[in-house]
Amino acid sequence: MFCGTYNKVDMKPADYKSEVPVVWCPGCGHYGILNAIYRALAGAGVDPSQLICISGIGCSSRTPYFLHSYKMHTLHGRAGPVATGAQLARSDLTVMVLGGDGDGFSIGGGHMPHMARKNCNLTYVLFDNGIYGLTKGQYSPTSRPEMKAYTTPYGGPELPMNPLLYMLTYGATYVAQGFAGKPSVCADLIKGGLEHQGFAYINIYSQCPSFNSMDTVESYREMVEPIPKEHDVTDLGSAMALAYDSGRGRAPMGLLYQVSRPTLDERMEAIIQGVGGRADYDINRIIDQYRP
Ligand code: SF4
Ligand code: MG
Protein backbone atom coordinates (compact mmCIF):
# COMPACT_ATOMS: atom_id res chain seq x y z
CA MET A 1 0.00 0.00 0.00
CA PHE A 2 1.50 3.32 -1.07
CA CYS A 3 0.86 6.98 -0.38
CA GLY A 4 -2.18 7.85 -2.48
CA THR A 5 -3.82 4.44 -1.96
CA TYR A 6 -4.22 4.68 1.81
CA ASN A 7 -7.40 3.81 3.70
CA LYS A 8 -9.39 7.03 3.89
CA VAL A 9 -10.93 8.29 7.12
CA ASP A 10 -13.79 10.71 7.65
CA MET A 11 -12.42 13.66 9.61
CA LYS A 12 -12.94 17.41 9.76
CA PRO A 13 -10.18 20.03 9.22
CA ALA A 14 -10.25 20.90 12.95
CA ASP A 15 -9.45 17.26 13.79
CA TYR A 16 -5.95 17.78 12.35
CA LYS A 17 -5.12 20.62 14.75
CA SER A 18 -2.70 19.77 17.53
CA GLU A 19 -2.86 21.25 21.02
CA VAL A 20 0.27 23.36 20.36
CA PRO A 21 -0.49 27.12 20.04
CA VAL A 22 0.44 28.65 16.67
CA VAL A 23 3.12 31.28 17.27
CA TRP A 24 3.65 33.10 13.96
CA CYS A 25 3.57 36.92 13.75
CA PRO A 26 0.21 38.63 13.18
CA GLY A 27 -0.50 38.84 9.43
CA CYS A 28 1.95 36.07 8.48
CA GLY A 29 0.85 34.23 5.35
CA HIS A 30 1.70 30.90 6.93
CA TYR A 31 -1.64 30.96 8.78
CA GLY A 32 -3.40 30.68 5.43
CA ILE A 33 -1.22 27.76 4.37
CA LEU A 34 -1.76 25.95 7.67
CA ASN A 35 -5.49 26.40 7.25
CA ALA A 36 -5.17 24.97 3.72
CA ILE A 37 -3.21 21.96 5.01
CA TYR A 38 -5.94 21.17 7.59
CA ARG A 39 -8.54 21.31 4.83
CA ALA A 40 -6.44 19.28 2.39
CA LEU A 41 -5.84 16.50 4.93
CA ALA A 42 -9.56 16.31 5.70
CA GLY A 43 -10.42 16.42 2.00
CA ALA A 44 -7.99 13.62 1.21
CA GLY A 45 -9.16 11.65 4.28
CA VAL A 46 -5.65 11.06 5.63
CA ASP A 47 -5.54 9.06 8.86
CA PRO A 48 -3.43 11.08 11.39
CA SER A 49 -2.03 7.82 12.77
CA GLN A 50 -0.66 7.10 9.26
CA LEU A 51 0.70 10.60 8.62
CA ILE A 52 4.24 11.83 9.21
CA CYS A 53 5.15 15.50 8.69
CA ILE A 54 8.85 16.32 8.40
CA SER A 55 10.53 19.73 8.47
CA GLY A 56 13.92 21.42 8.62
CA ILE A 57 14.43 24.80 10.28
CA GLY A 58 12.53 28.07 9.82
CA CYS A 59 9.22 29.71 10.66
CA SER A 60 7.35 27.38 8.30
CA SER A 61 9.30 24.39 9.60
CA ARG A 62 7.36 24.78 12.84
CA THR A 63 4.22 23.66 11.01
CA PRO A 64 4.39 19.97 12.02
CA TYR A 65 3.97 21.06 15.67
CA PHE A 66 0.55 22.44 14.78
CA LEU A 67 -0.63 19.23 13.14
CA HIS A 68 -2.15 16.14 14.71
CA SER A 69 0.30 13.67 13.17
CA TYR A 70 3.64 12.00 13.70
CA LYS A 71 6.41 14.51 13.07
CA MET A 72 10.14 15.08 12.86
CA HIS A 73 11.77 18.51 13.21
CA THR A 74 15.15 17.76 11.63
CA LEU A 75 18.27 19.74 10.66
CA HIS A 76 18.30 22.86 8.50
CA GLY A 77 17.79 21.81 4.88
CA ARG A 78 17.72 18.10 5.63
CA ALA A 79 14.00 17.38 5.75
CA GLY A 80 14.06 15.91 2.23
CA PRO A 81 16.53 13.07 2.83
CA VAL A 82 14.86 12.21 6.15
CA ALA A 83 11.46 12.12 4.44
CA THR A 84 12.85 9.98 1.60
CA GLY A 85 14.19 7.46 4.12
CA ALA A 86 10.99 7.46 6.16
CA GLN A 87 8.91 6.86 3.06
CA LEU A 88 11.11 3.99 1.86
CA ALA A 89 11.04 2.37 5.30
CA ARG A 90 7.28 2.78 5.71
CA SER A 91 5.63 2.98 2.30
CA ASP A 92 2.26 2.55 3.99
CA LEU A 93 2.51 6.04 5.53
CA THR A 94 1.59 9.39 4.02
CA VAL A 95 4.71 11.57 4.14
CA MET A 96 4.69 15.38 3.95
CA VAL A 97 7.60 17.82 3.97
CA LEU A 98 6.78 21.33 5.18
CA GLY A 99 9.33 24.13 4.95
CA GLY A 100 10.52 27.40 3.47
CA ASP A 101 12.49 28.78 0.55
CA GLY A 102 15.79 29.23 2.44
CA ASP A 103 15.57 25.81 4.05
CA GLY A 104 14.55 24.05 0.82
CA PHE A 105 16.50 25.86 -1.87
CA SER A 106 19.61 27.21 -0.16
CA ILE A 107 20.70 24.98 2.72
CA GLY A 108 18.74 22.02 1.34
CA GLY A 109 19.11 22.90 -2.33
CA GLY A 110 21.30 19.91 -3.07
CA HIS A 111 18.51 17.53 -2.11
CA MET A 112 15.69 19.01 -4.16
CA PRO A 113 16.61 17.66 -7.62
CA HIS A 114 17.13 14.16 -6.25
CA MET A 115 13.68 13.92 -4.66
CA ALA A 116 12.24 15.03 -7.99
CA ARG A 117 14.26 12.76 -10.28
CA LYS A 118 13.77 9.73 -8.00
CA ASN A 119 10.02 10.44 -7.86
CA CYS A 120 9.98 9.97 -4.09
CA ASN A 121 6.44 9.28 -3.03
CA LEU A 122 5.83 12.30 -0.82
CA THR A 123 4.19 15.73 -0.78
CA TYR A 124 6.44 18.79 -0.39
CA VAL A 125 4.70 22.07 0.53
CA LEU A 126 7.14 24.97 0.21
CA PHE A 127 6.16 28.20 2.00
CA ASP A 128 7.79 30.75 -0.33
CA ASN A 129 8.08 34.17 1.32
CA GLY A 130 11.35 35.22 -0.33
CA ILE A 131 13.13 35.78 2.99
CA TYR A 132 14.63 34.02 5.99
CA GLY A 133 12.06 34.94 8.64
CA LEU A 134 13.10 32.96 11.70
CA THR A 135 16.64 34.38 11.62
CA LYS A 136 15.26 37.92 11.28
CA GLY A 137 15.25 38.79 7.62
CA GLN A 138 18.11 37.68 5.39
CA TYR A 139 18.00 37.54 1.59
CA SER A 140 16.92 34.08 0.31
CA PRO A 141 17.23 32.21 -3.03
CA THR A 142 13.75 33.41 -4.05
CA SER A 143 14.21 37.05 -2.92
CA ARG A 144 13.73 39.65 -5.62
CA PRO A 145 17.06 41.07 -6.90
CA GLU A 146 16.46 44.60 -5.63
CA MET A 147 15.36 43.47 -2.17
CA LYS A 148 16.95 45.27 0.76
CA ALA A 149 17.40 43.02 3.77
CA TYR A 150 19.87 42.82 6.67
CA THR A 151 22.34 40.98 4.46
CA THR A 152 21.69 43.19 1.40
CA PRO A 153 21.34 46.78 2.71
CA TYR A 154 21.86 48.24 -0.80
CA GLY A 155 19.71 45.66 -2.60
CA GLY A 156 20.54 42.10 -3.59
CA PRO A 157 22.97 41.40 -6.46
CA GLU A 158 21.56 38.00 -7.54
CA LEU A 159 18.78 36.78 -9.76
CA PRO A 160 16.14 34.73 -7.89
CA MET A 161 15.77 31.06 -8.70
CA ASN A 162 12.58 29.72 -10.22
CA PRO A 163 11.27 26.83 -8.07
CA LEU A 164 8.63 25.72 -10.59
CA LEU A 165 11.03 25.54 -13.51
CA TYR A 166 13.56 23.74 -11.32
CA MET A 167 11.08 21.07 -10.25
CA LEU A 168 9.78 20.56 -13.77
CA THR A 169 13.33 20.26 -15.11
CA TYR A 170 14.33 17.59 -12.61
CA GLY A 171 11.30 15.37 -13.13
CA ALA A 172 8.75 16.11 -10.40
CA THR A 173 5.50 14.41 -11.39
CA TYR A 174 3.14 16.91 -9.71
CA VAL A 175 3.97 20.65 -9.73
CA ALA A 176 1.58 23.35 -8.53
CA GLN A 177 1.62 26.88 -7.20
CA GLY A 178 -0.68 28.76 -4.84
CA PHE A 179 -0.86 31.88 -2.73
CA ALA A 180 -1.56 31.97 1.02
CA GLY A 181 -4.27 34.58 0.47
CA LYS A 182 -6.24 31.94 -1.46
CA PRO A 183 -6.44 29.08 1.06
CA SER A 184 -9.23 27.25 -0.79
CA VAL A 185 -7.08 27.07 -3.92
CA CYS A 186 -4.08 25.96 -1.82
CA ALA A 187 -6.19 23.30 -0.08
CA ASP A 188 -7.23 21.81 -3.43
CA LEU A 189 -3.62 21.81 -4.70
CA ILE A 190 -2.27 20.18 -1.51
CA LYS A 191 -5.09 17.61 -1.54
CA GLY A 192 -4.15 16.79 -5.14
CA GLY A 193 -0.55 16.36 -4.03
CA LEU A 194 -1.53 14.04 -1.18
CA GLU A 195 -3.56 11.89 -3.57
CA HIS A 196 -0.81 11.86 -6.19
CA GLN A 197 1.47 8.83 -6.52
CA GLY A 198 4.97 10.28 -6.64
CA PHE A 199 6.84 13.47 -5.86
CA ALA A 200 4.34 16.31 -5.46
CA TYR A 201 5.74 19.82 -5.14
CA ILE A 202 3.45 22.71 -4.20
CA ASN A 203 5.02 26.19 -4.11
CA ILE A 204 2.94 28.65 -2.08
CA TYR A 205 3.62 32.39 -1.95
CA SER A 206 3.31 33.62 1.61
CA GLN A 207 3.76 37.16 2.89
CA CYS A 208 6.20 37.90 5.72
CA PRO A 209 5.07 41.33 7.00
CA SER A 210 7.82 41.39 9.63
CA PHE A 211 10.82 41.20 7.27
CA ASN A 212 9.77 41.34 3.61
CA SER A 213 8.19 44.71 2.80
CA MET A 214 8.30 44.12 -0.98
CA ASP A 215 6.13 41.01 -1.24
CA THR A 216 2.87 42.00 0.38
CA VAL A 217 -0.60 40.50 0.23
CA GLU A 218 -1.50 43.20 -2.28
CA SER A 219 1.55 42.59 -4.52
CA TYR A 220 0.97 38.83 -4.51
CA ARG A 221 -2.71 39.38 -5.31
CA GLU A 222 -1.74 41.46 -8.33
CA MET A 223 0.87 38.95 -9.45
CA VAL A 224 -0.98 35.63 -9.32
CA GLU A 225 -3.01 34.58 -12.34
CA PRO A 226 -5.15 31.42 -12.41
CA ILE A 227 -3.87 28.91 -14.94
CA PRO A 228 -6.18 28.80 -17.98
CA LYS A 229 -8.66 25.92 -17.89
CA GLU A 230 -7.51 24.70 -21.30
CA HIS A 231 -3.93 24.08 -20.04
CA ASP A 232 -2.94 20.43 -20.54
CA VAL A 233 -1.29 19.37 -17.25
CA THR A 234 0.45 16.44 -18.97
CA ASP A 235 2.28 18.75 -21.41
CA LEU A 236 5.74 19.47 -19.97
CA GLY A 237 6.54 22.15 -22.54
CA SER A 238 3.37 24.10 -21.74
CA ALA A 239 4.02 23.75 -18.00
CA MET A 240 7.55 25.10 -18.48
CA ALA A 241 6.27 28.00 -20.54
CA LEU A 242 3.83 28.87 -17.73
CA ALA A 243 6.57 28.51 -15.12
CA TYR A 244 9.17 30.53 -17.01
CA ASP A 245 8.03 34.00 -15.99
CA SER A 246 6.88 33.03 -12.50
CA GLY A 247 8.01 35.62 -9.97
CA ARG A 248 8.85 38.21 -12.65
CA GLY A 249 5.72 40.31 -12.46
CA ARG A 250 3.31 37.43 -12.92
CA ALA A 251 2.83 34.01 -11.42
CA PRO A 252 0.67 31.09 -12.55
CA MET A 253 -1.62 29.77 -9.82
CA GLY A 254 -2.95 26.23 -10.03
CA LEU A 255 -1.76 22.84 -11.22
CA LEU A 256 0.98 23.14 -13.85
CA TYR A 257 1.93 19.52 -14.34
CA GLN A 258 0.89 16.01 -13.35
CA VAL A 259 1.98 12.72 -14.88
CA SER A 260 2.30 9.13 -13.73
CA ARG A 261 5.73 7.48 -13.41
CA PRO A 262 6.93 4.59 -11.21
CA THR A 263 7.88 5.85 -7.75
CA LEU A 264 11.13 5.16 -5.92
CA ASP A 265 9.47 2.82 -3.42
CA GLU A 266 7.78 0.87 -6.23
CA ARG A 267 11.08 0.46 -8.07
CA MET A 268 12.89 -0.55 -4.88
CA GLU A 269 10.21 -3.13 -4.15
CA ALA A 270 10.63 -4.53 -7.68
CA ILE A 271 14.38 -4.87 -7.09
CA ILE A 272 13.79 -6.62 -3.76
CA GLN A 273 11.35 -9.04 -5.38
CA GLY A 274 13.90 -9.57 -8.18
CA VAL A 275 16.46 -10.89 -5.71
CA GLY A 276 14.01 -13.31 -4.13
CA GLY A 277 11.73 -11.19 -1.97
CA ARG A 278 12.01 -9.55 1.43
CA ALA A 279 12.55 -12.82 3.30
CA ASP A 280 15.70 -13.46 1.22
CA TYR A 281 16.78 -9.84 1.13
CA ASP A 282 19.88 -10.27 3.21
CA ILE A 283 22.04 -7.17 2.81
CA ASN A 284 25.13 -9.00 4.09
CA ARG A 285 24.71 -11.72 1.46
CA ILE A 286 24.44 -9.03 -1.23
CA ILE A 287 27.54 -7.23 0.08
CA ASP A 288 29.43 -10.55 0.19
CA GLN A 289 28.85 -10.97 -3.55
CA TYR A 290 31.03 -7.91 -4.14
CA ARG A 291 33.87 -8.82 -1.82
CA PRO A 292 37.19 -9.51 -3.65
FE1 SF4 B 1 5.80 34.79 9.45
FE2 SF4 B 1 7.82 36.39 8.86
FE3 SF4 B 1 6.90 36.33 11.36
FE4 SF4 B 1 8.24 34.24 10.38
S1 SF4 B 1 9.06 36.30 10.72
S2 SF4 B 1 6.34 34.16 11.56
S3 SF4 B 1 7.59 34.22 8.22
S4 SF4 B 1 5.78 37.04 9.52
MG1 MG C 1 11.44 31.97 3.72
XYZ file of C-alpha atoms and ligand atoms in Angstrom:
301
model
C 0.000 0.000 0.000
C 1.504 3.324 -1.067
C 0.857 6.979 -0.379
C -2.184 7.845 -2.480
C -3.817 4.441 -1.964
C -4.225 4.679 1.813
C -7.404 3.811 3.699
C -9.389 7.027 3.893
C -10.926 8.286 7.120
C -13.786 10.709 7.650
C -12.416 13.661 9.614
C -12.935 17.412 9.765
C -10.181 20.028 9.224
C -10.251 20.896 12.949
C -9.454 17.264 13.791
C -5.949 17.778 12.346
C -5.122 20.619 14.755
C -2.705 19.771 17.533
C -2.858 21.249 21.022
C 0.275 23.360 20.356
C -0.491 27.116 20.045
C 0.437 28.650 16.666
C 3.116 31.279 17.269
C 3.649 33.098 13.961
C 3.574 36.924 13.750
C 0.207 38.635 13.181
C -0.496 38.844 9.434
C 1.951 36.072 8.482
C 0.853 34.227 5.348
C 1.696 30.898 6.930
C -1.642 30.962 8.783
C -3.402 30.683 5.425
C -1.224 27.755 4.372
C -1.755 25.945 7.671
C -5.494 26.397 7.250
C -5.171 24.968 3.722
C -3.209 21.960 5.014
C -5.938 21.167 7.588
C -8.537 21.310 4.827
C -6.438 19.284 2.393
C -5.842 16.499 4.929
C -9.558 16.315 5.703
C -10.417 16.422 2.001
C -7.985 13.620 1.214
C -9.158 11.646 4.283
C -5.649 11.058 5.630
C -5.540 9.058 8.862
C -3.430 11.078 11.386
C -2.026 7.824 12.766
C -0.661 7.103 9.258
C 0.701 10.602 8.619
C 4.237 11.833 9.212
C 5.152 15.501 8.694
C 8.851 16.325 8.405
C 10.528 19.733 8.471
C 13.916 21.416 8.622
C 14.428 24.804 10.276
C 12.530 28.065 9.815
C 9.223 29.709 10.663
C 7.348 27.376 8.297
C 9.305 24.387 9.599
C 7.365 24.783 12.837
C 4.218 23.664 11.009
C 4.386 19.974 12.015
C 3.971 21.057 15.666
C 0.553 22.444 14.777
C -0.628 19.225 13.139
C -2.154 16.138 14.714
C 0.301 13.666 13.174
C 3.641 11.998 13.699
C 6.407 14.511 13.065
C 10.144 15.081 12.865
C 11.773 18.506 13.210
C 15.150 17.757 11.626
C 18.266 19.742 10.664
C 18.300 22.863 8.504
C 17.788 21.809 4.883
C 17.718 18.095 5.628
C 13.997 17.378 5.755
C 14.059 15.909 2.235
C 16.529 13.068 2.834
C 14.858 12.207 6.155
C 11.465 12.119 4.438
C 12.849 9.985 1.602
C 14.193 7.460 4.117
C 10.986 7.461 6.164
C 8.906 6.858 3.063
C 11.110 3.994 1.860
C 11.038 2.365 5.296
C 7.278 2.780 5.709
C 5.631 2.979 2.299
C 2.259 2.553 3.988
C 2.509 6.037 5.532
C 1.587 9.393 4.021
C 4.707 11.571 4.138
C 4.688 15.375 3.955
C 7.598 17.817 3.968
C 6.783 21.334 5.177
C 9.330 24.129 4.953
C 10.516 27.399 3.475
C 12.492 28.783 0.551
C 15.785 29.228 2.438
C 15.569 25.807 4.049
C 14.551 24.053 0.824
C 16.504 25.857 -1.873
C 19.607 27.208 -0.155
C 20.705 24.975 2.721
C 18.739 22.016 1.338
C 19.112 22.896 -2.332
C 21.301 19.906 -3.067
C 18.512 17.529 -2.106
C 15.695 19.006 -4.156
C 16.606 17.659 -7.618
C 17.130 14.163 -6.247
C 13.683 13.924 -4.657
C 12.242 15.026 -7.989
C 14.263 12.758 -10.276
C 13.766 9.733 -8.003
C 10.022 10.442 -7.860
C 9.981 9.973 -4.090
C 6.436 9.281 -3.031
C 5.826 12.301 -0.824
C 4.191 15.733 -0.778
C 6.442 18.788 -0.386
C 4.703 22.068 0.528
C 7.139 24.970 0.209
C 6.162 28.200 1.996
C 7.790 30.750 -0.332
C 8.077 34.174 1.318
C 11.355 35.218 -0.331
C 13.130 35.782 2.988
C 14.632 34.016 5.987
C 12.064 34.942 8.639
C 13.102 32.965 11.703
C 16.644 34.378 11.623
C 15.262 37.919 11.282
C 15.251 38.791 7.623
C 18.112 37.678 5.394
C 17.995 37.541 1.587
C 16.915 34.082 0.312
C 17.229 32.210 -3.030
C 13.752 33.412 -4.045
C 14.212 37.054 -2.921
C 13.726 39.653 -5.615
C 17.055 41.072 -6.896
C 16.458 44.598 -5.630
C 15.356 43.475 -2.167
C 16.945 45.267 0.763
C 17.404 43.017 3.774
C 19.865 42.825 6.668
C 22.343 40.979 4.460
C 21.692 43.191 1.403
C 21.337 46.782 2.707
C 21.861 48.241 -0.803
C 19.712 45.659 -2.600
C 20.537 42.101 -3.591
C 22.971 41.397 -6.464
C 21.562 38.002 -7.538
C 18.777 36.776 -9.765
C 16.143 34.732 -7.892
C 15.771 31.061 -8.700
C 12.578 29.719 -10.216
C 11.269 26.832 -8.072
C 8.629 25.722 -10.587
C 11.030 25.535 -13.515
C 13.560 23.740 -11.322
C 11.080 21.067 -10.245
C 9.777 20.556 -13.766
C 13.333 20.263 -15.105
C 14.328 17.589 -12.614
C 11.304 15.369 -13.130
C 8.750 16.113 -10.396
C 5.502 14.408 -11.385
C 3.144 16.914 -9.708
C 3.968 20.646 -9.733
C 1.583 23.346 -8.528
C 1.624 26.877 -7.203
C -0.678 28.762 -4.843
C -0.860 31.881 -2.725
C -1.557 31.974 1.021
C -4.267 34.584 0.467
C -6.239 31.939 -1.462
C -6.443 29.080 1.065
C -9.227 27.252 -0.792
C -7.080 27.068 -3.923
C -4.082 25.958 -1.819
C -6.187 23.296 -0.081
C -7.228 21.806 -3.434
C -3.623 21.806 -4.695
C -2.271 20.183 -1.511
C -5.092 17.614 -1.537
C -4.146 16.788 -5.135
C -0.546 16.358 -4.027
C -1.528 14.037 -1.183
C -3.563 11.892 -3.566
C -0.812 11.857 -6.191
C 1.471 8.827 -6.522
C 4.972 10.282 -6.643
C 6.843 13.473 -5.858
C 4.336 16.308 -5.455
C 5.743 19.823 -5.140
C 3.448 22.713 -4.197
C 5.018 26.192 -4.109
C 2.941 28.648 -2.076
C 3.618 32.390 -1.945
C 3.306 33.616 1.613
C 3.763 37.159 2.890
C 6.201 37.905 5.725
C 5.072 41.330 7.002
C 7.819 41.390 9.626
C 10.825 41.200 7.274
C 9.771 41.339 3.607
C 8.192 44.709 2.801
C 8.301 44.119 -0.983
C 6.134 41.012 -1.240
C 2.866 41.995 0.383
C -0.601 40.495 0.235
C -1.497 43.197 -2.278
C 1.551 42.594 -4.521
C 0.966 38.835 -4.511
C -2.709 39.376 -5.309
C -1.743 41.460 -8.326
C 0.872 38.955 -9.451
C -0.982 35.633 -9.323
C -3.011 34.579 -12.338
C -5.150 31.422 -12.413
C -3.865 28.906 -14.944
C -6.179 28.796 -17.978
C -8.657 25.920 -17.886
C -7.511 24.696 -21.296
C -3.935 24.083 -20.038
C -2.939 20.428 -20.544
C -1.294 19.366 -17.254
C 0.455 16.439 -18.970
C 2.282 18.747 -21.414
C 5.739 19.470 -19.966
C 6.539 22.149 -22.541
C 3.368 24.101 -21.739
C 4.018 23.749 -18.004
C 7.550 25.096 -18.477
C 6.271 27.996 -20.541
C 3.829 28.871 -17.727
C 6.567 28.513 -15.119
C 9.174 30.527 -17.011
C 8.028 33.999 -15.989
C 6.884 33.030 -12.504
C 8.013 35.623 -9.967
C 8.852 38.208 -12.651
C 5.723 40.310 -12.460
C 3.310 37.434 -12.916
C 2.832 34.008 -11.419
C 0.669 31.089 -12.554
C -1.620 29.773 -9.823
C -2.948 26.232 -10.034
C -1.764 22.841 -11.224
C 0.977 23.140 -13.855
C 1.930 19.519 -14.335
C 0.886 16.011 -13.351
C 1.981 12.718 -14.883
C 2.301 9.132 -13.733
C 5.734 7.482 -13.414
C 6.934 4.592 -11.209
C 7.880 5.851 -7.753
C 11.125 5.163 -5.917
C 9.468 2.824 -3.419
C 7.784 0.868 -6.233
C 11.081 0.459 -8.070
C 12.885 -0.545 -4.881
C 10.207 -3.134 -4.154
C 10.630 -4.525 -7.679
C 14.384 -4.870 -7.085
C 13.786 -6.619 -3.755
C 11.350 -9.039 -5.383
C 13.896 -9.569 -8.182
C 16.464 -10.886 -5.713
C 14.008 -13.305 -4.129
C 11.733 -11.191 -1.966
C 12.010 -9.548 1.432
C 12.545 -12.820 3.300
C 15.695 -13.458 1.225
C 16.781 -9.839 1.126
C 19.885 -10.266 3.214
C 22.036 -7.169 2.814
C 25.133 -8.998 4.091
C 24.709 -11.715 1.464
C 24.437 -9.026 -1.234
C 27.538 -7.228 0.082
C 29.425 -10.550 0.194
C 28.852 -10.969 -3.548
C 31.025 -7.911 -4.137
C 33.869 -8.823 -1.820
C 37.189 -9.508 -3.653
Fe 5.802 34.787 9.455
Fe 7.822 36.390 8.856
Fe 6.898 36.326 11.362
Fe 8.243 34.245 10.383
S 9.060 36.305 10.717
S 6.337 34.158 11.559
S 7.589 34.224 8.220
S 5.780 37.035 9.519
Mg 11.444 31.966 3.716
